[in-house]
Amino acid sequence: MVDFGFYIICGAAVVLLATQAVSNPTAFVQITVFGLADGAMYALVALGYTMVYGIIELINFAHGDVFTLGGYISAAILGFFAINEGSFTAVNLIAIVLVFPVVMLIMGGINITIERVAYRPLRNAPRLAPLITAIGMSFVLEGIMFLWHGPATVHFPDILPHGPQFQTTIGGVFVTFKDGFVMVTAVVLVTLLAIFINRTKLGKAMRATAQDRDAAQLMGININRTIAATFFIGALLAGAGGMIWGLYFNNLFYNLGFRTGLVAFTSAVFGGIGNIPGAAIGGVLIGLIAAYSDSYIGSKWTEVVIFGILIGVLVLRPTGLLGMRVPEK
Amino acid sequence: MTEPTAVKRLSLMARLHLRERIRDRDQAIYGILFLGALVFPMATLFITGGSTAYISQAAHAGTWVLLAIGLNVVVGFAGLLDLGYAAFFAIGAYTYALFASSQLGTSPLHHNFHLPFFLMLIIGMLVAASFGALLGFPTLRLRGDYLAIVTLGFGEIVPVLSYNLPQWTGGINAIGGIDQPWLPAWITGPWAGANSVSIIQDATCRNPLAQTQFIPCFSFGFDPVAYYVLIVILIIGAVILVSNLYRSRLGRAWMAIREDETAAAAMGINTVTTKLLAFAIGASFSGFAGAYYGASFDLVSPDDFLFVVSITVLVMVVLGGMGNISGVIVGALVIYFILNTLLPSLASNAESLANSIGLGSLNTQKGDWPGLYGEVQRLQFLLFGLILVMIMLLRPQGLFPSRVREQELKHDAVVEEETVAEQVPSR
Amino acid sequence: MTGGIRARIFATASKRHKENQMVRGRGLVILTFAAVVTFACGGGGGGGTASKGTIKIGSDLPVCTTGGQSTANGIKFAVDQKNAAGGVNGYTISYQSFDDCRQAAYSADAGVENVQTMLGDTKFLGMIGPYNSAVAKAEIPVAAPQHFVMISPSNTGVCLTKESPPPQAPCTYHAADLRNGNANNYWRVVTTDDFQGPAMADYFYKTLNIHSVGILDDSTVFGVGISGSFEVEFKKLGGTTKHSEYQKATTSDWKSILLNFKNAGALGVYVGGTDDQNICIPRKQMKDLGWDVPFGGGDGIETTDCIDQASGNELGVSATSAGADATQVPGAKSTIDAFRKQFTGANDFGGYTMQAYDAANALMAAIGRAINDANGSTPTREQVRAEMAKTKGFVGVIGTYDFDANGDTSLKIVSIYSVQSVSDPAQSTGVCGKAQAKLCFVWKTQFDFAKA
């Protein structure tokens, strides 16, 4: 019955979009391209939220800041290379290829440390205690970035191929190399994650721990290691996301992760929190919705639209799009 | 085998004794707080030679205390996580601001309302409570963290709505020129501070009765002492109200739901109604605080109700000790002090410290070094985060956990000890 | 939120921190320290004249930002000059800078608290500030009942002093309500957004010959106000506009908005907003869209950070500034040179430094006359306020001007600057980039609305 309401709302949205699409198809497709690129980045961050929530039921408020810190660190490391912002050189390519794994590993290490210091000691504490330390860690990470570069917007080197020669125009719609890069990288990373979760032993351990921690422990799974691995993998994706964000927008600021994190968290809930493909799809959908809302409703209403959807989804279809129950306590 | 029994009896005795001590502890905290509230204005007036700046800060802090007391009902008593508490605060503040300023005159209504403060205090409370019920109704049937997420979304939407509907809320320009509370002049007292004793017999009071001048009245103006007295009275009222609720049948139902919702439902508690009441009552306190805030600050802007506000209040509650009213008040004051006085003044204190110990060279800007002042100012975020993490790691239950909670924890520890004692062969 | 907490912890960031050497803050330690310094300075600077006592003036500025800091420098320079010349009628002026930043962004609540602190100390007879119109709106109602003089060096929000002129959107709050029946206590030395916006509209329409623009505002008081006044003037000239807005918190990608402008046939973009709301990042993204049209804004984008945000697409950015360029005012150069000798940092001189210098001198002049009114003893705040209201023909660095009954200056000059490559950034009267140190705002032209 409630699902019925959900479908009606979805249908109405599709019809509204379709009328826009018919009236100006070029602009519609163009906006879709923007939305997909943004959504790919939200998806990368949302995965970290959904994995951590799935396994220890913690809304990890620090995750968005891990994402931003990834961008800051990659900008710093890129500074060591003789990169050329004006045109695309071989050095740029080497720098990008090298910095990606380095940043991901650094962020993974940082996130494991955060988990070890701030969350693990509180595993048996009252439920809200780790939530507060998560908020605290979010302040700490923002504080570090603030101390590092201050409140101003930080420039991220513009080293991806850009300019008129690096974009294709199909029927009035242009797709830049940057758009393609963001989408392809995100798809590759999500696919790798899915393979990891479904095919490896550690992935299996993570799924088992998420389902029932005590039972998993009885089966001989090292819970602490599994949870640490979850944080590590979440941060790999967030670190990559931060760097991709920087490469795409060329701007970062210290509290970027706060709002991006909220939107990514919404994506995770939208897709069904705890559900990995759900988070990826949710991220892309939220990116699209934000882009459509910016264009067709007005960007000042975008936040209302996104969070209205969040509330609507929870009330009408609490399992999210792909469905997985929020663990009951 | 007799020994474990002796241990058990001893620990029981110890627990009983502890119980007494804890009760005393709460009473001691109340006592200290009350005395502090009494002495504070006189002490600061005396020390600073008549400056009311500290009193006005304390009056602001009172808003937070009220908010924390209200959120404690939701989070501490009923165990519902509310991440959008600021939304109800906003609703209360806007309710007062709209009906006690010239704002609605420029709105499509074209009519100014100037309702008296003490009436609006109640109305603000009711409006916030009904919004709480409205939001809670469809969502409280759900369990787990749904509520947290829904309230988070609601908390994000409300400030955006007030930004985006400028014809009603003034939008980003906020609502200013809000009426001050007034009292009939014959109710004078310590709140009739130095700047506002003058009895105003004109429309300032904006009261239909006063305009006929039957009741001369005076306005609070911006006298911090008046607001201080008002907020202390409001807080005392709130504490009495909430303590009684806590001890009532409803309070016990909340606790039952917090501990085990299924069991509570099995015991015949209507969980939806009970949770809804917790939610609405919690919201009503922030509506209360909102009306006071609007009057004392004379400015209601969407900027004042962002997500950080919800988070800050939550931190106050958890840090003070969920479920324990006196602890929550202390938590609110501690966090307010850290955020509002300690951290902002740190930079200039560090600067003067460096000067006095001969490290004045640190204060000047050199190359990348922004000077000690700038550097310490930049540290604020980091320090606040570290303080939060440290306190939570050291006291996961908060500074002053609720008696019942603490008992449970103690009890668990005792039981654990006993099991260990039983497992070890008696010596 | 309340008081200062307002835990703007995450709240919007603004410009880089600059250290300041000013005594600031609360706490007895600091006040004591301030008193000692004042005493020392007073003794040294008085040059033999026995000081009759100390009169305090304060300032309320976001000194965590380069803009706020460079403005505070102007006040400090004026006070130092005055004290070195013997003070005001035998009184030493003690200047205390209050910071209305909370977590790196201006906060109206912090401002109100600062004003309350000043009101609590009877030695304070007036203040310079605030810097942001939103803060002024919150502070005036607190200061007005106590007749406490406020002179802002930089508030351009129209409704603070008057009703917005008819074709523009009516004020959502009213100057009279802010003062609530009290005599006016608020003045400003800069002209208002209802001149800044139209100046750029004239520049776009007449000089650049652009007849269709996209307008973007950052949803702040300043951004909404200035872009509104631009839009009204631009339409009056016969142009067409498309208006959008965004919020910093939620928008990182402006491409869909810009695309809408482009599709609507816009040939220029006007932004109402400030760099701390990332208002110049759209300039960079215009390049990503391959859309190369002029980009203009108010004084909120005549900043270093704006040039940095526009990275790769800096040229073609124009900004208005409420006031005359120093190179256009006879006699201003000597003051600026003297200032530069005392304050040597790259960011010590900013767009509102000389405005603040003038504001401080106007206040000290009023205090001087009020001392005479009080027969040489310390005047009351009301006496200072009354004298300030009588200010006529004030000779300042940015010109010679009067104040009207609302508190507005008779000087209605708006200058237009554009980003260009210069050879010697040190001589530039406009600000320059940080990453691109040779790209600076260069004075183009000025509009004088007092003559029009």
PDB file of C-alpha atoms in Angstrom, chain A residues 46-205:
ATOM      1  CA  ALA A  46      28.131   6.793  -0.323  1.00  0.00           C
ATOM      2  CA  LEU A  47      29.739   3.358  -0.480  1.00  0.00           C
ATOM      3  CA  GLY A  48      31.867   4.130   2.569  1.00  0.00           C
ATOM      4  CA  TYR A  49      28.793   5.229   4.523  1.00  0.00           C
ATOM      5  CA  THR A  50      26.766   2.218   3.597  1.00  0.00           C
ATOM      6  CA  MET A  51      29.539  -0.276   4.361  1.00  0.00           C
ATOM      7  CA  VAL A  52      30.286   1.186   7.779  1.00  0.00           C
ATOM      8  CA  TYR A  53      26.622   1.497   8.633  1.00  0.00           C
ATOM      9  CA  GLY A  54      26.010  -2.030   7.471  1.00  0.00           C
ATOM     10  CA  ILE A  55      28.680  -3.471   9.677  1.00  0.00           C
ATOM     11  CA  ILE A  56      28.575  -1.447  12.911  1.00  0.00           C
ATOM     12  CA  GLU A  57      25.414   0.667  12.557  1.00  0.00           C
ATOM     13  CA  LEU A  58      27.340   3.881  12.912  1.00  0.00           C
ATOM     14  CA  ILE A  59      26.611   6.998  10.888  1.00  0.00           C
ATOM     15  CA  ASN A  60      30.241   7.813  10.298  1.00  0.00           C
ATOM     16  CA  PHE A  61      30.130  11.597  10.153  1.00  0.00           C
ATOM     17  CA  ALA A  62      33.880  11.737   9.642  1.00  0.00           C
ATOM     18  CA  HIS A  63      33.630   9.929   6.325  1.00  0.00           C
ATOM     19  CA  GLY A  64      32.889  13.032   4.271  1.00  0.00           C
ATOM     20  CA  ASP A  65      35.980  14.659   5.718  1.00  0.00           C
ATOM     21  CA  VAL A  66      38.080  11.611   4.867  1.00  0.00           C
ATOM     22  CA  PHE A  67      36.929  12.255   1.323  1.00  0.00           C
ATOM     23  CA  THR A  68      37.984  15.914   1.426  1.00  0.00           C
ATOM     24  CA  LEU A  69      41.278  15.089   3.082  1.00  0.00           C
ATOM     25  CA  GLY A  70      41.922  12.682   0.204  1.00  0.00           C
ATOM     26  CA  GLY A  71      41.583  15.625  -2.155  1.00  0.00           C
ATOM     27  CA  TYR A  72      43.885  17.819  -0.044  1.00  0.00           C
ATOM     28  CA  ILE A  73      46.561  15.137   0.202  1.00  0.00           C
ATOM     29  CA  SER A  74      46.481  14.326  -3.490  1.00  0.00           C
ATOM     30  CA  ALA A  75      46.803  18.026  -4.309  1.00  0.00           C
ATOM     31  CA  ALA A  76      49.866  18.167  -2.075  1.00  0.00           C
ATOM     32  CA  ILE A  77      51.469  15.083  -3.610  1.00  0.00           C
ATOM     33  CA  LEU A  78      50.755  16.303  -7.117  1.00  0.00           C
ATOM     34  CA  GLY A  79      52.775  19.372  -6.212  1.00  0.00           C
ATOM     35  CA  PHE A  80      55.927  17.218  -6.261  1.00  0.00           C
ATOM     36  CA  PHE A  81      55.505  16.443  -9.932  1.00  0.00           C
ATOM     37  CA  ALA A  82      56.428  18.778 -12.734  1.00  0.00           C
ATOM     38  CA  ILE A  83      52.832  18.892 -13.850  1.00  0.00           C
ATOM     39  CA  ASN A  84      51.620  21.239 -16.519  1.00  0.00           C
ATOM     40  CA  GLU A  85      48.236  22.848 -16.026  1.00  0.00           C
ATOM     41  CA  GLY A  86      48.148  24.421 -19.456  1.00  0.00           C
ATOM     42  CA  SER A  87      48.214  21.301 -21.541  1.00  0.00           C
ATOM     43  CA  PHE A  88      48.223  17.567 -21.070  1.00  0.00           C
ATOM     44  CA  THR A  89      51.727  16.104 -20.805  1.00  0.00           C
ATOM     45  CA  ALA A  90      53.152  12.665 -20.119  1.00  0.00           C
ATOM     46  CA  VAL A  91      54.146  13.850 -16.648  1.00  0.00           C
ATOM     47  CA  ASN A  92      50.533  14.651 -15.902  1.00  0.00           C
ATOM     48  CA  LEU A  93      49.504  11.156 -16.876  1.00  0.00           C
ATOM     49  CA  ILE A  94      52.243   9.533 -14.800  1.00  0.00           C
ATOM     50  CA  ALA A  95      51.420  11.769 -11.859  1.00  0.00           C
ATOM     51  CA  ILE A  96      47.741  10.835 -11.952  1.00  0.00           C
ATOM     52  CA  VAL A  97      48.423   7.132 -12.308  1.00  0.00           C
ATOM     53  CA  LEU A  98      50.937   7.169  -9.453  1.00  0.00           C
ATOM     54  CA  VAL A  99      49.093   9.441  -7.063  1.00  0.00           C
ATOM     55  CA  PHE A 100      45.801   7.561  -7.201  1.00  0.00           C
ATOM     56  CA  PRO A 101      46.961   4.401  -5.414  1.00  0.00           C
ATOM     57  CA  VAL A 102      49.181   6.360  -3.039  1.00  0.00           C
ATOM     58  CA  VAL A 103      46.356   8.610  -1.893  1.00  0.00           C
ATOM     59  CA  MET A 104      43.977   5.697  -1.580  1.00  0.00           C
ATOM     60  CA  LEU A 105      46.410   3.798   0.619  1.00  0.00           C
ATOM     61  CA  ILE A 106      47.174   6.850   2.765  1.00  0.00           C
ATOM     62  CA  MET A 107      43.467   7.475   3.331  1.00  0.00           C
ATOM     63  CA  GLY A 108      42.907   3.818   4.087  1.00  0.00           C
ATOM     64  CA  GLY A 109      45.641   3.983   6.708  1.00  0.00           C
ATOM     65  CA  ILE A 110      44.212   7.164   8.204  1.00  0.00           C
ATOM     66  CA  ASN A 111      40.731   5.695   8.395  1.00  0.00           C
ATOM     67  CA  ILE A 112      41.981   2.524  10.086  1.00  0.00           C
ATOM     68  CA  THR A 113      43.746   4.713  12.628  1.00  0.00           C
ATOM     69  CA  ILE A 114      40.546   6.688  13.224  1.00  0.00           C
ATOM     70  CA  GLU A 115      38.619   3.476  13.734  1.00  0.00           C
ATOM     71  CA  ARG A 116      41.260   2.121  16.088  1.00  0.00           C
ATOM     72  CA  VAL A 117      41.479   5.306  18.153  1.00  0.00           C
ATOM     73  CA  ALA A 118      37.962   6.645  18.176  1.00  0.00           C
ATOM     74  CA  TYR A 119      35.481   3.851  17.474  1.00  0.00           C
ATOM     75  CA  ARG A 120      36.942   0.537  18.588  1.00  0.00           C
ATOM     76  CA  PRO A 121      37.325   1.465  22.280  1.00  0.00           C
ATOM     77  CA  LEU A 122      33.639   2.377  22.271  1.00  0.00           C
ATOM     78  CA  ARG A 123      32.329  -0.750  20.664  1.00  0.00           C
ATOM     79  CA  ASN A 124      30.465  -1.756  23.807  1.00  0.00           C
ATOM     80  CA  ALA A 125      29.724   1.755  25.034  1.00  0.00           C
ATOM     81  CA  PRO A 126      26.289   3.376  24.815  1.00  0.00           C
ATOM     82  CA  ARG A 127      25.219   3.619  21.214  1.00  0.00           C
ATOM     83  CA  LEU A 128      25.530   7.374  20.920  1.00  0.00           C
ATOM     84  CA  ALA A 129      29.091   7.545  22.187  1.00  0.00           C
ATOM     85  CA  PRO A 130      30.718   6.506  18.893  1.00  0.00           C
ATOM     86  CA  LEU A 131      28.370   8.893  17.085  1.00  0.00           C
ATOM     87  CA  ILE A 132      29.780  11.764  19.115  1.00  0.00           C
ATOM     88  CA  THR A 133      33.359  10.656  18.525  1.00  0.00           C
ATOM     89  CA  ALA A 134      32.526  10.432  14.824  1.00  0.00           C
ATOM     90  CA  ILE A 135      31.405  14.065  14.988  1.00  0.00           C
ATOM     91  CA  GLY A 136      34.546  14.833  16.969  1.00  0.00           C
ATOM     92  CA  MET A 137      36.753  13.162  14.389  1.00  0.00           C
ATOM     93  CA  SER A 138      34.970  15.114  11.691  1.00  0.00           C
ATOM     94  CA  PHE A 139      35.963  18.322  13.497  1.00  0.00           C
ATOM     95  CA  VAL A 140      39.494  17.046  13.922  1.00  0.00           C
ATOM     96  CA  LEU A 141      39.902  16.269  10.223  1.00  0.00           C
ATOM     97  CA  GLU A 142      38.367  19.599   9.245  1.00  0.00           C
ATOM     98  CA  GLY A 143      40.631  21.244  11.785  1.00  0.00           C
ATOM     99  CA  ILE A 144      43.673  19.646  10.205  1.00  0.00           C
ATOM    100  CA  MET A 145      42.667  20.866   6.771  1.00  0.00           C
ATOM    101  CA  PHE A 146      41.823  24.287   8.174  1.00  0.00           C
ATOM    102  CA  LEU A 147      45.208  24.501   9.846  1.00  0.00           C
ATOM    103  CA  TRP A 148      46.850  23.408   6.655  1.00  0.00           C
ATOM    104  CA  HIS A 149      45.282  25.746   4.120  1.00  0.00           C
ATOM    105  CA  GLY A 150      42.943  28.002   6.065  1.00  0.00           C
ATOM    106  CA  PRO A 151      39.335  28.692   5.185  1.00  0.00           C
ATOM    107  CA  ALA A 152      39.954  29.787   1.618  1.00  0.00           C
ATOM    108  CA  THR A 153      39.184  27.650  -1.376  1.00  0.00           C
ATOM    109  CA  VAL A 154      42.174  25.506  -2.279  1.00  0.00           C
ATOM    110  CA  HIS A 155      43.204  25.240  -5.881  1.00  0.00           C
ATOM    111  CA  PHE A 156      43.585  21.715  -7.219  1.00  0.00           C
ATOM    112  CA  PRO A 157      45.875  21.436 -10.255  1.00  0.00           C
ATOM    113  CA  ASP A 158      43.938  21.256 -13.493  1.00  0.00           C
ATOM    114  CA  ILE A 159      45.926  18.429 -15.072  1.00  0.00           C
ATOM    115  CA  LEU A 160      43.353  16.322 -16.847  1.00  0.00           C
ATOM    116  CA  PRO A 161      43.124  16.902 -20.567  1.00  0.00           C
ATOM    117  CA  HIS A 162      40.810  19.852 -21.017  1.00  0.00           C
ATOM    118  CA  GLY A 163      39.934  22.331 -23.680  1.00  0.00           C
ATOM    119  CA  PRO A 164      37.996  22.162 -26.920  1.00  0.00           C
ATOM    120  CA  GLN A 165      40.148  19.395 -28.428  1.00  0.00           C
ATOM    121  CA  PHE A 166      39.238  17.038 -25.584  1.00  0.00           C
ATOM    122  CA  GLN A 167      35.509  17.051 -25.945  1.00  0.00           C
ATOM    123  CA  THR A 168      33.137  15.419 -28.362  1.00  0.00           C
ATOM    124  CA  THR A 169      29.906  16.968 -29.424  1.00  0.00           C
ATOM    125  CA  ILE A 170      27.095  14.605 -30.343  1.00  0.00           C
ATOM    126  CA  GLY A 171      23.983  16.318 -31.581  1.00  0.00           C
ATOM    127  CA  GLY A 172      24.669  19.502 -29.646  1.00  0.00           C
ATOM    128  CA  VAL A 173      25.552  17.660 -26.452  1.00  0.00           C
ATOM    129  CA  PHE A 174      29.170  17.871 -25.478  1.00  0.00           C
ATOM    130  CA  VAL A 175      30.947  15.371 -23.318  1.00  0.00           C
ATOM    131  CA  THR A 176      34.359  16.392 -22.063  1.00  0.00           C
ATOM    132  CA  PHE A 177      37.188  14.054 -21.310  1.00  0.00           C
ATOM    133  CA  LYS A 178      36.755  14.978 -17.642  1.00  0.00           C
ATOM    134  CA  ASP A 179      33.137  13.800 -17.565  1.00  0.00           C
ATOM    135  CA  GLY A 180      34.106  10.506 -19.141  1.00  0.00           C
ATOM    136  CA  PHE A 181      37.095  10.083 -16.847  1.00  0.00           C
ATOM    137  CA  VAL A 182      35.015  10.550 -13.713  1.00  0.00           C
ATOM    138  CA  MET A 183      32.334   8.106 -14.789  1.00  0.00           C
ATOM    139  CA  VAL A 184      34.736   5.429 -16.012  1.00  0.00           C
ATOM    140  CA  THR A 185      36.919   5.592 -12.899  1.00  0.00           C
ATOM    141  CA  ALA A 186      33.906   5.361 -10.627  1.00  0.00           C
ATOM    142  CA  VAL A 187      32.487   2.395 -12.519  1.00  0.00           C
ATOM    143  CA  VAL A 188      35.845   0.594 -12.392  1.00  0.00           C
ATOM    144  CA  LEU A 189      36.220   1.183  -8.663  1.00  0.00           C
ATOM    145  CA  VAL A 190      32.690   0.072  -7.853  1.00  0.00           C
ATOM    146  CA  THR A 191      33.090  -3.041  -9.965  1.00  0.00           C
ATOM    147  CA  LEU A 192      36.331  -3.913  -8.197  1.00  0.00           C
ATOM    148  CA  LEU A 193      34.599  -3.427  -4.862  1.00  0.00           C
ATOM    149  CA  ALA A 194      31.694  -5.630  -5.865  1.00  0.00           C
ATOM    150  CA  ILE A 195      34.083  -8.375  -6.958  1.00  0.00           C
ATOM    151  CA  PHE A 196      36.008  -8.046  -3.733  1.00  0.00           C
ATOM    152  CA  ILE A 197      32.913  -8.237  -1.555  1.00  0.00           C
ATOM    153  CA  ASN A 198      31.401 -11.161  -3.411  1.00  0.00           C
ATOM    154  CA  ARG A 199      34.436 -13.225  -4.334  1.00  0.00           C
ATOM    155  CA  THR A 200      37.046 -12.948  -1.598  1.00  0.00           C
ATOM    156  CA  LYS A 201      37.172 -14.519   1.824  1.00  0.00           C
ATOM    157  CA  LEU A 202      37.482 -11.155   3.544  1.00  0.00           C
ATOM    158  CA  GLY A 203      34.488  -9.921   1.588  1.00  0.00           C
ATOM    159  CA  LYS A 204      32.523 -12.892   2.790  1.00  0.00           C
ATOM    160  CA  ALA A 205      33.660 -12.197   6.350  1.00  0.00           C
TER     161      ALA A 205
END
